[in-house]
Short mmCIF file of C-alpha atoms in Angstrom, two decimals:
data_model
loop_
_atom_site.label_atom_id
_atom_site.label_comp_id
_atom_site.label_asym_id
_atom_site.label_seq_id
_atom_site.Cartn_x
_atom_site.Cartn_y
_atom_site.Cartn_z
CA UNK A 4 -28.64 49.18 22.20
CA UNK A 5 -29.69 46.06 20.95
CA UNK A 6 -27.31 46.15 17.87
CA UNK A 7 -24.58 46.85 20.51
CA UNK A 8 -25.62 43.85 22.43
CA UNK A 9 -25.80 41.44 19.06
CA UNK A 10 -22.53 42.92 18.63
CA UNK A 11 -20.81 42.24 21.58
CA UNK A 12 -22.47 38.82 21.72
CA UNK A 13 -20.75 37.68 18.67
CA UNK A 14 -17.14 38.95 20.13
CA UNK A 15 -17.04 37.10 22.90
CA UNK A 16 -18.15 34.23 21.34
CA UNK A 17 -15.53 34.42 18.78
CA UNK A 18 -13.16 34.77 21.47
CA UNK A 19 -14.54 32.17 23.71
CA UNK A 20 -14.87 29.77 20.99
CA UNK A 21 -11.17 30.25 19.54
CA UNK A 22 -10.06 29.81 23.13
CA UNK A 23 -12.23 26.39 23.45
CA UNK A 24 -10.85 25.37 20.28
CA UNK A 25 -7.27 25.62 21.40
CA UNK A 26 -7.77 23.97 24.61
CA UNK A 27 -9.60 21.06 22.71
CA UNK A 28 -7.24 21.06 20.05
CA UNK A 29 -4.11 20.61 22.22
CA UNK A 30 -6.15 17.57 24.04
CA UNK A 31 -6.41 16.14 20.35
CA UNK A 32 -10.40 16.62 20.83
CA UNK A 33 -10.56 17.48 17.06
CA UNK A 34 -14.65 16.76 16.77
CA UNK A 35 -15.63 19.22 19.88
CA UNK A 36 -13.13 21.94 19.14
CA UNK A 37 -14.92 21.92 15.58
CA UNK A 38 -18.20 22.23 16.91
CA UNK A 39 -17.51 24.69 19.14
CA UNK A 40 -16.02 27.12 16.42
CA UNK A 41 -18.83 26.31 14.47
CA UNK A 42 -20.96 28.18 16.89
CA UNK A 43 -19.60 31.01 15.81
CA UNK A 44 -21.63 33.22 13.59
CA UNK A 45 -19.85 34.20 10.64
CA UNK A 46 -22.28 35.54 8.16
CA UNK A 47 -25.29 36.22 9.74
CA UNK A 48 -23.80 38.55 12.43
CA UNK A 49 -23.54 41.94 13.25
CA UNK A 50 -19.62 42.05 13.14
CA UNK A 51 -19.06 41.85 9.22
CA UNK A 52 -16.46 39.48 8.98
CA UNK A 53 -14.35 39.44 5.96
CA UNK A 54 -14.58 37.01 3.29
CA UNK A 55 -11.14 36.19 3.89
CA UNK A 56 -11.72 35.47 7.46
CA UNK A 57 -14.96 33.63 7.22
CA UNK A 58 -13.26 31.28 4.94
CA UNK A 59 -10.48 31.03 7.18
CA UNK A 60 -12.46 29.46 9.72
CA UNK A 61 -14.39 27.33 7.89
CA UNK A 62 -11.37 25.56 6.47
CA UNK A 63 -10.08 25.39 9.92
CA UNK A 64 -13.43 23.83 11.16
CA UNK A 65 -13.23 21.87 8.31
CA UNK A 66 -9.67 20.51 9.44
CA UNK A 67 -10.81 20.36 12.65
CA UNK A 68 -13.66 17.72 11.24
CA UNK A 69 -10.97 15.94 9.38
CA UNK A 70 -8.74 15.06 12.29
CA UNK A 71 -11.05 13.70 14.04
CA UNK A 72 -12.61 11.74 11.51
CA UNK A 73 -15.91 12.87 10.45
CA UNK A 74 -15.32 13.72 6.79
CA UNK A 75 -19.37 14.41 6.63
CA UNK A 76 -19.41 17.47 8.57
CA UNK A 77 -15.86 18.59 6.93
CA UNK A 78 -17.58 18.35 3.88
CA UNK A 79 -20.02 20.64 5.01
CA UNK A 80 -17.98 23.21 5.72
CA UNK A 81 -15.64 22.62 2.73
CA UNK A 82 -18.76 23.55 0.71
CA UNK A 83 -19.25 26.80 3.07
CA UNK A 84 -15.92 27.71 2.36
CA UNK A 85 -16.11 27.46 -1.40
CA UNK A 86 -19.00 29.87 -1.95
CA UNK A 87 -16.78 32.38 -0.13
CA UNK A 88 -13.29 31.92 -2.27
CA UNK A 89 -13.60 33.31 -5.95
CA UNK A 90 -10.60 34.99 -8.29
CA UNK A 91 -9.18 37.38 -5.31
CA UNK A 92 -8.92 34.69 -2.28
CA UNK A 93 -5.28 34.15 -1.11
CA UNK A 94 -3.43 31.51 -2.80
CA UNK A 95 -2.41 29.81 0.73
CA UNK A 96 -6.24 29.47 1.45
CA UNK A 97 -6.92 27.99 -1.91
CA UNK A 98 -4.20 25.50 -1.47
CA UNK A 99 -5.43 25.13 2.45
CA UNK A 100 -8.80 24.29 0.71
CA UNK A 101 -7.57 21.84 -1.98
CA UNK A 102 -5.52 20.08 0.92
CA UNK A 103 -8.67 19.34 2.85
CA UNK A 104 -10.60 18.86 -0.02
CA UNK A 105 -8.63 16.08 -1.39
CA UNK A 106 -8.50 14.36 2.64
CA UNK A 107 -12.28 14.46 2.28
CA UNK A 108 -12.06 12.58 -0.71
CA UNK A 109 -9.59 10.12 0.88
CA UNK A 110 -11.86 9.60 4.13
CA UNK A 111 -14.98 9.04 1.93
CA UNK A 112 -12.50 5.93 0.06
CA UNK A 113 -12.66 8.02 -3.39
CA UNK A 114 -9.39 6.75 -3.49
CA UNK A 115 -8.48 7.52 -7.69
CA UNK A 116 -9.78 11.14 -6.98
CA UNK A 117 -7.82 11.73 -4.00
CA UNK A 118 -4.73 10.33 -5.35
CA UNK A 119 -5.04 12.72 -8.72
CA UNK A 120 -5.50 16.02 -5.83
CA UNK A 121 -2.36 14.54 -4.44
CA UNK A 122 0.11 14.11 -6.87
CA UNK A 123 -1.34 17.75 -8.17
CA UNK A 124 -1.13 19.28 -4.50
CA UNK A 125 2.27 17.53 -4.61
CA UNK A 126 3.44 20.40 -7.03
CA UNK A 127 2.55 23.42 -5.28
CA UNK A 128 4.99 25.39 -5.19
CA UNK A 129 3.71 27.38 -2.03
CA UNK A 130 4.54 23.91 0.13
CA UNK A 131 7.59 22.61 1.40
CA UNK A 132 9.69 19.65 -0.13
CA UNK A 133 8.60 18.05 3.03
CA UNK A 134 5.13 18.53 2.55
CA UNK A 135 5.26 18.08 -1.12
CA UNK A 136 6.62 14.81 -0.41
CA UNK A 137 4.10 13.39 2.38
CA UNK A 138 1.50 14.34 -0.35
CA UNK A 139 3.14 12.58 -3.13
CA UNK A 140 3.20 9.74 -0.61
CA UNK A 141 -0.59 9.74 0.27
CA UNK A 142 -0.85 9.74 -3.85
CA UNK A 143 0.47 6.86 -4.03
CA UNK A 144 -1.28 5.37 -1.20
CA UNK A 145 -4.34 6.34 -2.84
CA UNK A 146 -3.73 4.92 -5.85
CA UNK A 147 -2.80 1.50 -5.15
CA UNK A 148 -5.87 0.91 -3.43
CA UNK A 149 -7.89 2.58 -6.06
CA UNK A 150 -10.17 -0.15 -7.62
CA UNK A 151 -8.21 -1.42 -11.11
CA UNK A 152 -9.30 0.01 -14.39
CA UNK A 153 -7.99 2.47 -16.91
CA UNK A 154 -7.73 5.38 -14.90
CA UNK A 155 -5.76 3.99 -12.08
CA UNK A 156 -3.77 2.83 -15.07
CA UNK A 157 -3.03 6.28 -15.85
CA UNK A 158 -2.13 7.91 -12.37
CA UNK A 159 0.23 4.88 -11.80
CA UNK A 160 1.79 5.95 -14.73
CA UNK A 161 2.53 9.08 -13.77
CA UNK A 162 3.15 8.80 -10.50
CA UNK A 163 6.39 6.35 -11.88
CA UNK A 164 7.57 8.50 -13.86
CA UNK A 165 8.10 10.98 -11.25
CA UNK A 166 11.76 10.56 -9.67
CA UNK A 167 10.33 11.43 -6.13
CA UNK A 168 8.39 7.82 -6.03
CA UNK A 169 11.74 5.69 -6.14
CA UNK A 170 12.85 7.57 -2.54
CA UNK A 171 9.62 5.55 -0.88
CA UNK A 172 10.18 2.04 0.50
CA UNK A 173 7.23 0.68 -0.98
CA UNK A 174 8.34 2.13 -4.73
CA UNK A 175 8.62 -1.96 -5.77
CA UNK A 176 5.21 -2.55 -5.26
CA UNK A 177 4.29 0.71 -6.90
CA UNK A 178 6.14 -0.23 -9.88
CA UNK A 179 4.66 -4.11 -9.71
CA UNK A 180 1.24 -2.16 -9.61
CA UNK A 181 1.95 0.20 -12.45
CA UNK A 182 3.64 -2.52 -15.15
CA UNK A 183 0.69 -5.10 -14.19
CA UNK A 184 2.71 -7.48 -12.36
CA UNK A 185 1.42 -9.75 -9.62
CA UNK A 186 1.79 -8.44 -6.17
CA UNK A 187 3.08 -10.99 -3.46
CA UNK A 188 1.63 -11.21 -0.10
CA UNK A 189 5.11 -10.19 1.04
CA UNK A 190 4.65 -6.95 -0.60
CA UNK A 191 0.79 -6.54 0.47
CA UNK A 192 2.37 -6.72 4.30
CA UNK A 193 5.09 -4.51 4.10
CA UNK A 194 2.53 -1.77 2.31
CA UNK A 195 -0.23 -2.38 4.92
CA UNK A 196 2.01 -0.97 7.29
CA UNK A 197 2.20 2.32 5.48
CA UNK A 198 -2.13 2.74 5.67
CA UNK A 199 -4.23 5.27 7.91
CA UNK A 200 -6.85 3.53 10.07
CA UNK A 201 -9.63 4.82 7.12
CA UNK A 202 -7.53 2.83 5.02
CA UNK A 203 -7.70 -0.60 6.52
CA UNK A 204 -11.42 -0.70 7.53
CA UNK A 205 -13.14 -3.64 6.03
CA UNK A 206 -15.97 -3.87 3.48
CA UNK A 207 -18.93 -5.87 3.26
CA UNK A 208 -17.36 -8.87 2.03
CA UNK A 209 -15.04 -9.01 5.04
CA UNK A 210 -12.11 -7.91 3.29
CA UNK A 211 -10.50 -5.32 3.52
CA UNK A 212 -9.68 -2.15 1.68
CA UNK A 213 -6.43 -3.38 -0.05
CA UNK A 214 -7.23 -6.92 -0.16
CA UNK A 215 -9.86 -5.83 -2.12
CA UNK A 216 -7.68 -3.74 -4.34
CA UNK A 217 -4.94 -6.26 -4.50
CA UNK A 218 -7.77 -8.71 -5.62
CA UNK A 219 -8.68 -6.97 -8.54
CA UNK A 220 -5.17 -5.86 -9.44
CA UNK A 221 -3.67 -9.36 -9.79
CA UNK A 222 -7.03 -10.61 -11.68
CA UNK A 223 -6.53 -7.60 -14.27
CA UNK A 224 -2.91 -9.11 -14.09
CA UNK A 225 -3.63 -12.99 -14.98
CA UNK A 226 -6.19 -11.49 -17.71
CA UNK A 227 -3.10 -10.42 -19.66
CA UNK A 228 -1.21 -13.40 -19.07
CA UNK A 229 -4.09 -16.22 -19.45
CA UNK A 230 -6.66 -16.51 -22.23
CA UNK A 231 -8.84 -19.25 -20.03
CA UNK A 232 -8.49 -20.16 -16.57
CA UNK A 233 -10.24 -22.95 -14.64
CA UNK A 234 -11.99 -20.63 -11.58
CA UNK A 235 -10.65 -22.76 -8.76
CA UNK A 236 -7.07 -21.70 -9.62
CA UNK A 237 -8.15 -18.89 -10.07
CA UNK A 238 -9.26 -18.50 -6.43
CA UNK A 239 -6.06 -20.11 -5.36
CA UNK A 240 -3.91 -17.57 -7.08
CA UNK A 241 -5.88 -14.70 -5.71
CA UNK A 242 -6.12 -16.42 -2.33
CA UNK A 243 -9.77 -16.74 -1.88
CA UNK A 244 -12.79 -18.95 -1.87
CA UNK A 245 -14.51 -19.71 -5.30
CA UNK A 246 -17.31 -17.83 -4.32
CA UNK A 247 -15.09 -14.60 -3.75
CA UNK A 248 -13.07 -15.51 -7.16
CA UNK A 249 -16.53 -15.76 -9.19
CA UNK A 250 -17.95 -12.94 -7.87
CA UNK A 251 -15.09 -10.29 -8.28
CA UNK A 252 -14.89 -11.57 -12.07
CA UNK A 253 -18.00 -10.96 -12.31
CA UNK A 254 -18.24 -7.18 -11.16
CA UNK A 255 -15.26 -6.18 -13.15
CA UNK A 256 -16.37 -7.95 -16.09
CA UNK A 257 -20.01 -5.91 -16.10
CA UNK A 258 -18.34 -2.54 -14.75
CA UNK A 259 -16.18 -3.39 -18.33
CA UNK A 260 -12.79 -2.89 -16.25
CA UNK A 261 -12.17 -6.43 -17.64
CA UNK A 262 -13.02 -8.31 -21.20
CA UNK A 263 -14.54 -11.68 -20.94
CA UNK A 264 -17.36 -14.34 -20.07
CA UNK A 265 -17.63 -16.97 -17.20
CA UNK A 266 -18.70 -20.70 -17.79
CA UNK A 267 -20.63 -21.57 -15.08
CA UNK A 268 -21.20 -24.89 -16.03
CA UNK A 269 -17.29 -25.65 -16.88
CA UNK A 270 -16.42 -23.76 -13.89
CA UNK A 271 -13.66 -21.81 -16.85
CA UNK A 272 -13.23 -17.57 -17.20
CA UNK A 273 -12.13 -16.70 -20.49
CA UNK A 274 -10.81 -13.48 -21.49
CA UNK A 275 -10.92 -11.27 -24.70
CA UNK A 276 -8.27 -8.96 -25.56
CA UNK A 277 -9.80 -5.48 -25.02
CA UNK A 278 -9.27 -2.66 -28.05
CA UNK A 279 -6.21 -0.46 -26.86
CA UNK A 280 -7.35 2.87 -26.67
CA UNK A 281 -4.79 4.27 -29.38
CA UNK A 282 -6.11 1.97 -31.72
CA UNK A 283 -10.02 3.54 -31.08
CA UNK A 284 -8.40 6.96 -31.44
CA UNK A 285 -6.92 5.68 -34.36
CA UNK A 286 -9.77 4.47 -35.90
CA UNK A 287 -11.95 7.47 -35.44
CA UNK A 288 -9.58 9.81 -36.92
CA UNK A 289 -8.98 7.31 -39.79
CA UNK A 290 -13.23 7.74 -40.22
CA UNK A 291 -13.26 11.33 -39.68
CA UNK A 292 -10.50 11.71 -42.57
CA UNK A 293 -12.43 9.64 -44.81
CA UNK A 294 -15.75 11.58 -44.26
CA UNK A 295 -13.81 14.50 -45.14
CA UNK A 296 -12.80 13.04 -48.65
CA UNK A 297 -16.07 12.29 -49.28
CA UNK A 298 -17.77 15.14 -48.95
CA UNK A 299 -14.43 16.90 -51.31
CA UNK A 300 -15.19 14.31 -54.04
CA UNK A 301 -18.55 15.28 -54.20
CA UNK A 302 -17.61 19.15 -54.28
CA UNK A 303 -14.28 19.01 -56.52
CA UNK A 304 -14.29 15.18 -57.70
CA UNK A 305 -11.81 15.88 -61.00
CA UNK A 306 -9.32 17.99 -57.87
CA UNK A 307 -9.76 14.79 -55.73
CA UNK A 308 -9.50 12.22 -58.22
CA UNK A 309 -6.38 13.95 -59.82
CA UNK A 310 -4.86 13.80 -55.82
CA UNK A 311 -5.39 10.35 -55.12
CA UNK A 312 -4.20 9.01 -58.45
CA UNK A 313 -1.07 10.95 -58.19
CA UNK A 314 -0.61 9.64 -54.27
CA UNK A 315 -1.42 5.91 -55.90
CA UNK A 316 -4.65 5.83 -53.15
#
């Protein structure tokens, strides 16, 4: 009797909770509709839900979370919902999970991580061209306020060379972004209007999200145009104090986004011309070749000697 009560216990409150969440959810109360299907017991209960419908609900809740803002507790149940999928779960609920999953990452301001999720959810083939293109849209988002380095570099780059970026209206800024061209404040305003509320909150320094990003973009800019700069024009080109100017320099010099050294006491940044990547791939296969001539020399050195006479080496 007491199973049968446990039982019917967990019915109604699966009913009575999908009903609240409805009700809530049409009154855009995203937060309490997710708590209240929370309440719902899905593995420790007597009604053996599915794995397919446990993880159902947990993306749902985790949605839920994610509308209104609280990427924490989405997070959560993201996590709950993972350690339920494995090689037989649904497609749609993988690519329901990878959709949340990569909004997490965009409420929490891992902006490059969010933006690579994107462009990749931007793909599936199980979503609409509509869909596909709001995501390839948030990918771009993303990646423009993604803190400059390499591997914003990269996405950029690929998110150029797909045909779908030149539909947006913000594709010239996307382009300035991606070739390493200054961005106007012109630009900045017309691309500010495209940003979620998450987007535009402002950081410690007072600035906010894409001024910051901006920043840094157009000082990774002049560092490929200038070889010294005096740090008050710098400031003025970048639009902020000295203080602001010095300190950003600073950061991306020691997080090695940037090559180069500040003069204090001359009040002058200069910048080094960093290795290109090829040309450190280039080098280590040029070592790894010559290790393996080496170690041939010392087992056949008449073979080897006999090669690189007749190549002229």
């Amino acid at each position: 009797a007491f199973v049968s009560r446990v039982w019917f216990s967990d019915v109604c409150s699966s009913d009575l909770s999908s009903g609240i969440n409805a009700e809530y959810g049409g009154q855009k109360e995203y937060t309490k509709a997710a708590c209240h299907l929370s309440n719902i017991p899905l593995e420790n209960s007597q009604r053996n839900y599915s794995k397919e419908y446990t993880t159902e609900m947990y993306l749902r809740i985790a949605h839920l979370f994610l509308q209104g803002s609280d990427p924490h507790q989405a997070e959560l149940f993201l996590n709950r919902a993972s350690l339920q999928m494995g090689p037989t779960t649904k497609p749609q609920l993988t690519v329901q999970y990878n959709l949340c999953y990569a909004k997490a990452l965009d409420f929490r301001k891992k902006f490059l991580e969010a933006a690579k999720r994107y462009l990749e959810l931007s793909l599936e083939p199980l979503l609409s061209s509509a869909e596909q293109s709001e995501l390839l849209r948030h990918s771009i988002l993303c990646a423009i306020i993604a803190p400059a380095g390499l591997q914003r570099s990269r996405i950029l780059s690929s998110l150029c060379k797909d045909e779908r970026s030149q539909h947006f209206l913000f594709s010239g800024m996307l382009n300035n972004t991606q070739l390493g061209h200054l961005i106007t404040h012109e630009q900045v305003s017309l691309f500010e209007k495209e940003l979620e509320e998450h987007q535009l909150e402002r950081l410690p320094s007072e600035m906010s999200i894409l001024e910051a990003a901006v920043m840094e973009h157009n000082l990774l800019a002049i560092s490929h145009i200038y070889i010294s700069i005096k740090l008050n024009n710098l400031a003025h080109i970048l639009r902020v104090t000295l203080l602001q100017a010095e300190k950003v320099v600073g950061k991306m010099i020691s997080e090695q986004r940037i090559s180069g050294h500040v003069d204090q006491i001359q009040g002058v940044v200069f910048f080094q011309s960093a290795t290109q990547p090829w040309d450190d791939h280039m080098n280590v296969v040029c070592n790894k070749v010559n290790n393996v001539i080496d170690v041939m020399l010392q087992c056949e050195p008449a073979f080897i000697k006999e090669r690189l006479q007749r190549y002229k080496c």
